[in-house]
Coordinates of C-alpha atoms and ligand atoms in Angstrom, one line a residue:
M23 CA -21.3 87.6 1.5
A24 CA -22.3 85.8 4.4
K25 CA -24.5 83.2 3.0
T26 CA -27.7 82.4 6.1
K27 CA -29.2 79.5 5.7
T28 CA -32.0 78.2 8.3
Y29 CA -32.0 74.9 10.0
F30 CA -34.3 73.6 12.7
F31 CA -33.3 72.3 16.2
C32 CA -35.1 70.7 18.3
Q33 CA -35.3 72.6 21.9
E34 CA -35.1 69.3 24.3
C35 CA -31.7 67.6 22.7
G36 CA -30.6 69.8 20.0
Y37 CA -31.1 67.8 17.0
Q38 CA -30.8 69.4 14.3
S39 CA -32.9 68.8 10.7
S40 CA -33.4 70.6 7.5
S41 CA -37.3 70.5 7.8
W42 CA -39.7 71.2 10.1
L43 CA -40.5 67.8 12.0
G44 CA -43.4 67.5 14.5
R45 CA -41.8 64.5 16.6
C46 CA -38.3 64.7 17.3
P47 CA -36.7 61.1 16.3
E48 CA -33.2 61.6 19.0
C49 CA -35.2 62.2 21.5
G50 CA -39.1 61.7 20.5
R51 CA -40.3 64.1 21.9
F52 CA -43.5 66.2 19.7
G53 CA -43.5 70.1 19.1
T54 CA -40.2 71.4 20.1
F55 CA -38.8 72.1 16.1
V56 CA -38.1 75.9 16.3
E57 CA -36.5 77.2 12.8
E58 CA -33.5 79.2 13.5
V59 CA -31.0 80.8 11.0
V60 CA -27.2 80.1 11.0
K61 CA -25.1 82.2 8.9
A62 CA -23.2 80.5 7.4
E63 CA -19.1 81.5 6.7
S64 CA -17.7 80.8 3.9
G65 CA -17.9 77.3 3.5
K66 CA -15.7 74.6 4.8
R67 CA -12.3 74.5 3.3
S68 CA -11.4 71.4 1.8
V69 CA -7.6 70.0 2.9
E70 CA -5.4 69.8 0.0
S71 CA -2.7 67.7 0.3
G72 CA 0.4 68.1 1.5
K73 CA -0.5 71.3 3.4
L74 CA -1.6 69.2 6.8
Q75 CA -1.0 70.9 9.6
S76 CA -0.9 68.3 12.5
T77 CA 1.0 65.1 12.2
P78 CA 0.4 62.1 14.4
K79 CA 2.9 61.8 16.9
R80 CA 3.9 58.3 19.1
I81 CA 2.6 59.1 22.5
D82 CA 5.8 59.6 24.6
E83 CA 6.8 62.1 22.1
V84 CA 4.0 64.0 22.9
T85 CA 4.9 66.5 25.5
Y86 CA 2.9 68.7 27.6
D87 CA 3.5 71.5 30.6
E88 CA 2.5 70.3 33.3
R89 CA -1.6 71.7 33.3
R90 CA -1.5 74.5 35.9
R91 CA -4.0 74.6 38.0
L92 CA -5.4 77.6 39.5
A93 CA -6.8 77.3 42.4
T94 CA -10.2 79.2 43.8
G95 CA -9.7 79.4 47.2
I96 CA -12.7 77.2 47.9
G97 CA -11.4 74.4 49.1
E98 CA -14.6 72.0 48.2
L99 CA -14.6 73.8 44.6
D100 CA -11.1 72.4 44.1
R101 CA -11.8 69.2 45.5
V102 CA -14.5 68.7 42.9
L103 CA -12.7 70.4 40.0
G104 CA -9.4 67.8 40.9
G105 CA -7.5 70.1 42.4
G106 CA -8.0 73.9 40.7
I107 CA -9.1 75.7 37.0
V108 CA -6.8 74.0 34.5
A109 CA -5.6 76.7 32.3
G110 CA -8.0 77.0 28.8
S111 CA -10.8 74.9 30.2
L112 CA -14.3 75.5 29.8
L113 CA -16.4 74.5 32.9
L114 CA -20.5 74.8 33.4
L115 CA -21.4 75.1 36.5
G116 CA -25.9 73.8 36.6
G117 CA -27.9 73.9 39.0
E118 CA -31.9 74.8 39.6
P119 CA -32.4 78.6 39.9
G120 CA -32.0 79.7 43.2
I121 CA -29.8 77.5 44.7
G122 CA -26.8 79.2 45.0
K123 CA -24.9 79.3 41.1
S124 CA -24.1 83.1 41.5
T125 CA -23.0 83.2 44.6
L126 CA -20.8 80.3 44.8
L127 CA -18.8 81.9 41.3
L128 CA -19.4 85.3 43.0
Q129 CA -17.4 84.3 46.3
M130 CA -14.9 82.1 44.2
A131 CA -14.1 85.3 42.0
L132 CA -13.6 87.6 45.1
S133 CA -11.2 85.1 46.6
L134 CA -8.9 84.1 43.1
S135 CA -5.3 85.3 43.9
V136 CA -5.0 86.2 40.5
E137 CA -6.5 89.4 38.2
P138 CA -7.9 90.8 36.8
V139 CA -11.2 88.8 36.4
L140 CA -14.3 89.3 34.9
Y141 CA -17.6 88.8 35.8
V142 CA -20.3 89.3 32.8
S143 CA -24.0 89.0 34.2
A144 CA -26.1 88.8 31.7
E145 CA -29.2 88.8 34.4
E146 CA -27.7 90.9 37.0
S147 CA -27.0 94.7 37.0
E148 CA -23.9 95.6 38.1
E149 CA -25.2 97.2 41.4
Q150 CA -27.2 94.1 42.2
I151 CA -23.6 92.2 41.4
K152 CA -22.3 94.9 44.3
M153 CA -24.9 94.3 46.6
R154 CA -24.6 90.7 46.9
A155 CA -21.2 90.9 47.4
D156 CA -21.3 93.2 50.1
R157 CA -23.4 90.7 51.9
L158 CA -21.0 88.0 51.3
E159 CA -18.7 87.6 54.3
N160 CA -15.0 87.9 51.7
G161 CA -16.7 90.7 50.0
K162 CA -15.7 93.5 52.4
R163 CA -12.1 93.5 52.3
E164 CA -9.2 96.0 52.4
G165 CA -8.0 97.8 49.4
E166 CA -8.9 97.7 45.6
S167 CA -10.1 94.1 44.2
G168 CA -9.5 92.7 41.3
L169 CA -12.4 91.4 40.2
Y170 CA -14.4 93.8 36.9
V171 CA -18.1 93.5 37.1
V172 CA -20.2 94.0 33.8
S173 CA -23.7 93.7 32.8
E174 CA -23.3 92.5 29.2
T175 CA -25.9 90.0 27.1
V176 CA -24.2 90.0 23.6
T177 CA -20.8 87.7 22.8
G178 CA -19.3 89.8 21.0
R179 CA -19.4 93.0 22.8
I180 CA -18.3 90.5 25.7
F181 CA -15.0 89.7 24.1
E182 CA -15.0 93.1 23.2
H183 CA -14.2 93.7 27.0
I184 CA -12.1 91.0 27.2
E185 CA -10.0 92.0 24.8
A186 CA -9.7 95.5 26.6
L187 CA -9.2 93.7 30.1
K188 CA -7.1 90.8 29.5
P189 CA -8.6 88.7 32.4
R190 CA -6.7 86.1 34.0
L191 CA -10.7 84.1 34.3
V192 CA -14.1 85.0 32.4
I193 CA -17.2 83.7 34.4
V194 CA -20.3 84.3 32.6
D195 CA -23.8 84.1 33.8
S196 CA -25.7 82.3 32.3
I197 CA -25.1 80.8 29.3
Q198 CA -28.9 80.9 28.2
T199 CA -29.2 85.0 28.8
V200 CA -26.5 85.4 26.3
T201 CA -26.6 85.8 22.8
S202 CA -24.2 86.0 19.4
E203 CA -24.9 87.9 16.7
A204 CA -23.8 85.1 14.1
L205 CA -27.3 83.9 14.9
E206 CA -30.4 85.0 14.9
G207 CA -32.9 83.2 17.2
A208 CA -33.7 83.9 21.1
A209 CA -31.3 83.7 23.9
G210 CA -31.8 80.4 25.5
S211 CA -32.5 78.4 22.2
V212 CA -30.4 75.6 21.5
G213 CA -28.9 77.1 18.4
Q214 CA -27.8 80.1 20.8
I215 CA -26.7 78.2 23.7
R216 CA -24.5 76.2 20.9
Q217 CA -23.2 79.0 19.6
C218 CA -22.4 81.0 21.9
T219 CA -20.8 77.9 24.3
S220 CA -18.3 77.1 21.3
E221 CA -17.1 81.5 21.0
F222 CA -16.5 81.0 24.6
Q223 CA -14.8 77.1 24.2
H224 CA -12.9 79.0 21.3
Y225 CA -11.7 81.7 23.5
A226 CA -10.5 79.1 26.7
K227 CA -8.3 77.1 24.0
S228 CA -7.0 79.8 22.3
T229 CA -5.8 82.2 24.6
G230 CA -5.4 79.6 27.4
V231 CA -7.8 81.9 30.0
P232 CA -10.4 79.7 31.5
V233 CA -13.9 80.3 31.4
M234 CA -16.5 79.2 33.4
L235 CA -20.3 79.7 32.2
I236 CA -23.4 79.5 34.4
G237 CA -26.0 77.0 33.1
H238 CA -29.6 76.7 34.3
I239 CA -31.3 72.9 35.2
T240 CA -34.9 72.2 34.5
K241 CA -36.9 70.8 37.1
D242 CA -35.9 67.4 35.6
G243 CA -32.5 67.5 36.8
T244 CA -31.0 68.5 33.5
L245 CA -29.5 71.4 31.9
A246 CA -32.2 73.3 30.3
G247 CA -32.6 72.5 26.8
P248 CA -29.3 72.0 25.5
K249 CA -27.6 68.6 26.0
V250 CA -25.4 70.1 23.1
M251 CA -23.5 72.2 25.6
E252 CA -22.6 69.1 28.0
H253 CA -20.0 67.5 25.0
I254 CA -18.4 70.9 24.2
V255 CA -17.1 71.5 27.8
D256 CA -14.6 69.9 29.7
A257 CA -16.4 69.5 33.0
V258 CA -19.6 69.7 34.5
L259 CA -20.3 70.7 38.0
Q260 CA -23.7 70.4 39.6
F261 CA -25.2 72.4 42.2
E262 CA -27.7 71.0 44.4
G263 CA -29.6 71.2 47.4
D264 CA -33.1 71.5 48.8
R265 CA -33.6 75.0 48.8
S266 CA -35.4 74.5 52.2
Y267 CA -32.2 74.0 53.5
G268 CA -28.8 75.4 54.2
Y269 CA -26.6 72.3 52.6
R270 CA -25.8 72.3 49.2
M271 CA -23.7 69.9 47.2
L272 CA -21.8 70.2 44.6
R273 CA -20.9 67.3 42.0
A274 CA -18.6 67.0 38.9
G275 CA -21.3 65.2 36.3
K276 CA -18.2 65.3 33.8
N277 CA -14.5 66.3 34.6
R278 CA -11.6 65.7 31.7
F279 CA -9.5 66.9 34.5
G280 CA -10.3 64.4 37.2
S281 CA -12.8 62.2 38.6
T282 CA -16.1 62.8 39.3
T283 CA -16.4 60.6 42.2
E284 CA -15.4 63.4 45.1
I285 CA -18.2 65.7 46.1
G286 CA -18.0 69.7 47.7
L287 CA -20.5 70.1 50.3
F288 CA -21.7 74.1 51.4
D289 CA -24.0 75.2 53.8
M290 CA -25.3 78.4 52.9
T291 CA -25.8 81.0 55.3
S292 CA -26.6 85.1 55.7
G293 CA -22.9 85.5 54.5
G294 CA -22.7 83.3 51.4
L295 CA -21.8 79.9 50.6
R296 CA -19.4 78.4 53.9
E297 CA -17.4 75.4 53.4
V298 CA -17.8 71.9 55.2
A299 CA -14.7 70.4 55.4
V300 CA -15.4 67.6 57.6
P301 CA -19.2 66.6 56.7
T302 CA -18.8 63.1 58.6
Q303 CA -21.9 64.2 61.1
F304 CA -23.4 67.0 59.4
F305 CA -26.2 65.1 58.2
L306 CA -26.8 63.3 61.5
S307 CA -29.7 64.9 63.4
S308 CA -28.7 65.0 67.4
R309 CA -31.6 62.7 68.3
S310 CA -31.4 60.8 71.6
E311 CA -34.7 59.5 71.8
M312 CA -35.5 56.2 69.9
V313 CA -37.9 57.4 66.9
T314 CA -39.3 54.4 64.7
G315 CA -38.4 55.1 61.1
A316 CA -35.2 56.7 61.8
T317 CA -32.0 54.8 60.5
V318 CA -28.6 55.6 60.5
A319 CA -26.1 55.0 56.7
A320 CA -22.6 55.0 56.4
T321 CA -22.2 55.9 53.3
L322 CA -19.0 57.5 51.4
E323 CA -18.8 60.2 49.0
G324 CA -15.9 60.4 46.8
S325 CA -13.3 59.7 49.2
R326 CA -15.0 60.8 52.6
P327 CA -17.3 59.0 54.5
L328 CA -20.7 60.3 55.2
F329 CA -23.1 59.4 58.0
V330 CA -26.8 60.5 57.3
E331 CA -30.0 59.7 58.9
V332 CA -32.9 58.2 56.6
Q333 CA -36.2 58.7 58.0
S334 CA -39.7 56.8 57.0
L335 CA -42.6 56.9 57.7
V336 CA -45.0 54.5 56.7
S337 CA -48.9 54.5 56.3
S338 CA -52.1 53.1 55.9
A339 CA -53.3 54.6 52.4
V340 CA -55.9 57.1 52.2
Y341 CA -56.6 56.9 48.9
G342 CA -57.1 54.3 46.5
T343 CA -53.1 54.3 45.0
P344 CA -50.9 54.2 47.7
Q345 CA -48.5 57.0 47.8
R346 CA -44.4 56.8 47.2
V347 CA -42.7 59.7 48.0
A348 CA -38.6 60.5 48.4
N349 CA -36.5 63.0 48.7
G350 CA -33.0 62.5 48.3
F351 CA -33.2 58.9 47.0
D352 CA -33.8 57.4 43.2
L353 CA -37.9 56.8 43.7
R354 CA -37.4 54.2 41.0
R355 CA -34.8 52.3 43.7
L356 CA -36.9 52.8 47.0
S357 CA -39.6 50.9 45.2
M358 CA -37.5 47.8 44.1
L359 CA -36.7 48.0 47.9
L360 CA -40.1 47.9 48.5
A361 CA -41.1 45.1 46.4
V362 CA -37.8 42.9 48.1
L363 CA -39.0 43.6 51.5
E364 CA -42.8 42.1 50.7
K365 CA -41.3 39.7 48.9
R366 CA -38.8 38.5 51.5
C367 CA -40.2 39.8 55.1
G368 CA -43.5 39.1 54.1
F369 CA -44.5 42.8 54.8
K370 CA -48.0 43.9 52.8
L371 CA -46.7 47.1 51.6
A372 CA -48.8 47.7 48.7
A373 CA -51.8 49.0 50.7
K374 CA -49.8 51.4 53.0
D375 CA -47.8 54.9 51.6
V376 CA -44.4 55.0 52.0
F377 CA -42.7 58.4 52.4
L378 CA -38.5 58.6 52.7
N379 CA -36.3 61.4 53.9
I380 CA -32.8 61.8 53.6
A381 CA -32.3 64.1 56.6
G382 CA -30.7 67.7 55.4
G383 CA -32.1 67.5 51.4
L384 CA -29.3 65.7 50.6
R385 CA -29.0 63.1 47.7
V386 CA -27.3 60.0 47.7
T387 CA -26.3 57.9 45.3
D388 CA -24.0 55.3 47.5
P389 CA -26.0 52.1 46.8
A390 CA -24.7 51.3 50.7
I391 CA -27.7 53.5 51.6
D392 CA -30.0 50.3 51.0
L393 CA -29.8 48.4 54.0
A394 CA -30.9 52.2 56.3
V395 CA -33.6 52.5 53.7
A396 CA -35.1 49.5 53.7
C397 CA -34.7 48.7 57.9
A398 CA -36.3 52.3 57.8
V399 CA -39.1 51.3 56.0
L400 CA -39.4 48.4 58.0
S401 CA -39.3 50.5 61.6
S402 CA -41.8 52.6 60.8
N403 CA -44.1 49.5 59.5
V404 CA -43.8 47.7 62.8
D405 CA -43.4 51.0 65.2
I406 CA -40.5 49.8 66.4
P407 CA -38.0 52.3 66.8
L408 CA -34.1 51.4 65.9
S409 CA -31.1 52.0 68.6
P410 CA -29.5 55.5 67.1
H411 CA -26.1 54.3 67.8
I412 CA -26.8 51.5 65.4
A413 CA -24.6 51.7 62.0
L414 CA -26.0 50.5 58.3
A415 CA -24.1 49.8 55.3
A416 CA -25.0 47.2 52.9
E417 CA -26.4 47.1 49.8
L418 CA -29.4 45.5 49.0
G419 CA -30.0 42.6 45.7
L420 CA -33.3 41.5 44.3
G421 CA -33.0 38.7 46.1
G422 CA -33.0 40.1 49.4
E423 CA -29.2 39.1 49.9
V424 CA -27.1 41.6 52.2
R425 CA -24.4 42.2 49.7
P426 CA -21.0 44.0 50.3
V427 CA -19.9 47.8 49.8
T428 CA -16.5 49.3 48.4
R429 CA -14.3 50.1 51.7
V430 CA -16.2 49.1 54.1
E431 CA -13.3 49.3 57.0
Q432 CA -13.2 53.0 56.0
R433 CA -17.0 52.7 56.9
I434 CA -16.3 50.7 60.5
A435 CA -13.5 52.7 61.5
E436 CA -15.2 56.3 61.2
A437 CA -18.6 54.9 62.8
D438 CA -16.1 53.8 65.7
R439 CA -14.9 57.0 65.9
L440 CA -17.9 58.6 66.5
G441 CA -19.3 56.8 68.9
F442 CA -21.3 54.1 67.3
D443 CA -21.6 50.8 69.2
T444 CA -23.1 48.6 66.6
I445 CA -22.7 48.6 62.7
V446 CA -24.6 46.0 60.2
I447 CA -22.7 45.1 57.3
S448 CA -22.6 42.3 54.2
R449 CA -21.5 38.5 55.3
Y450 CA -19.3 39.0 52.1
N451 CA -18.0 42.0 53.7
E452 CA -16.7 40.2 56.7
R453 CA -13.4 38.2 55.6
E454 CA -11.5 41.6 54.6
V455 CA -12.1 43.4 58.3
D456 CA -10.2 42.6 61.1
A457 CA -12.7 43.1 63.9
S458 CA -10.3 43.2 66.7
R459 CA -9.4 46.5 65.6
Y460 CA -12.2 48.3 66.7
G461 CA -13.6 48.5 69.6
I462 CA -17.2 49.1 67.8
R463 CA -19.4 45.5 67.8
I464 CA -19.6 44.3 63.3
R465 CA -23.1 42.8 62.9
P466 CA -22.7 40.8 59.5
V467 CA -26.1 39.7 57.8
A468 CA -26.5 37.5 54.3
M469 CA -29.9 38.1 54.3
I470 CA -32.3 41.2 54.5
D471 CA -34.9 38.8 56.6
E472 CA -32.2 38.2 58.7
A473 CA -31.4 41.8 59.6
M474 CA -34.6 42.0 60.1
R475 CA -34.7 39.6 62.9
L476 CA -31.5 40.9 64.4
L477 CA -32.8 44.6 64.4
F478 CA -36.5 44.4 65.0
S479 CA -37.1 41.4 67.6
Ligands
TYD28 P1 -28.1 82.9 43.7 O1 -26.7 82.8 43.5 O2 -28.5 83.9 43.3 O3 -28.5 81.5 43.0 P2 -28.8 80.6 41.4 O4 -27.3 82.0 40.8 O5 -28.1 79.7 41.1 O6 -29.6 81.1 40.9 O7 -28.3 82.5 45.3 C1 -29.8 82.9 45.7 C2 -30.1 82.3 47.0 O8 -29.2 82.5 48.2 C3 -31.2 83.4 47.4 O9 -32.2 83.0 47.8 C4 -30.8 83.6 48.8 C5 -29.5 83.2 49.1 N1 -28.8 83.5 49.8 C6 -27.8 83.3 51.0 O10 -28.9 82.3 51.6 N2 -27.0 83.7 51.6 C7 -26.5 85.1 50.6 O11 -25.2 85.5 51.5 C8 -26.6 85.3 49.4 C9 -25.5 86.2 48.4 C10 -27.6 84.7 49.0
MG29 MG1 -27.9 83.5 38.9

């Protein structure tokens, strides 16, 4: 008979304890422990000597069949995955509700070249999925589809369907709404998520069939509840963007089969997600007039240059504490840049509200955007517009020094190609650039106050 045992799990970080605790020793949160019953399978078997299944091998004796990758039919998704889905892999697609996770994977399922594909939805009915597919551009196609959909929430029954259909790929929407009978406790609890994820991992590893899980993300950007899931899966993809815009960005937070630097860009249209394969100019507003507080940053996301417009508004604080608001940029980084401006450029920003926005709802992590952020703030503060034909590419240091960035030539070449007339870079990047190859004027600066004098006087 299976023994049952109860454990207490922190619902935030998954910390396991045999007794209830008021405060989690792992993540420090209060009142997060919930009791969950674990049906213990027969106890752990001890390893008898001489019966080992595995033996250590020399690394050059280890062979593998050139792991076959399955192209998803969506170029931007393949790019983030590192060239398609690896056989037997378990992938997690995370994102805020309504961002387009179900749409992306349904669209992918419809464009896959293998069949059958099983789309398990624990959130929507089969009719709802069909209605969504009909709205998608690639949903209306001739002939029979290799995509099967089923609305099911219990993993045991999902595996029965899998057994019967023998799919080549399984999609589960979402991991927070499926439950395993091996465990008591509501769907979405840490124990359930951990259990269900391991069941799908076991299935993927033992059969070689890739499984894609959808997971919801809380407001602060963590996968709701379980950090535990991130350790089990092979790759975590994050789907993000501002829901009031159409742009969506796909990043890999973890990827065992590729790099995590590449991003995928999409545009959400009435016919589903459309790929943005040449994104360079996508996030530049087509402004011709001189506007104060707007600058252009020459950033790189993965291997692709991405030119984005930074917009800032600096105004006198109406209320006691000045506001600092940043969209698409790290707020702490903004505070740091403001402190640098205050110290090195003599601006009294302490009594000012500062709003910062990256056009298009994009989140930029490339530090080369620093100079554009600082100059946007300065431009709004002094009320002097910067020409839209100037691009900026440099990081800022705490001492106000304008620091070099990676692959500056690639940024310069792209700015030149896009018709910018000037690019401001760090003096320390200057020597690696052969300026004679470009028509664009290259202005190297060493300190932020030097950049300020160059641009605003
Ligand atoms: P959805 O994939 O349901 O999001 P998630 O699974 O991440 O919760 O996408 C929801 C939004 O996408 C919804 O608000 C409507 C929008 N959408 C489109 O704009 N065009 C479309 O073709 C589809 C299917 C959805
Ligand atoms: Mg959904």
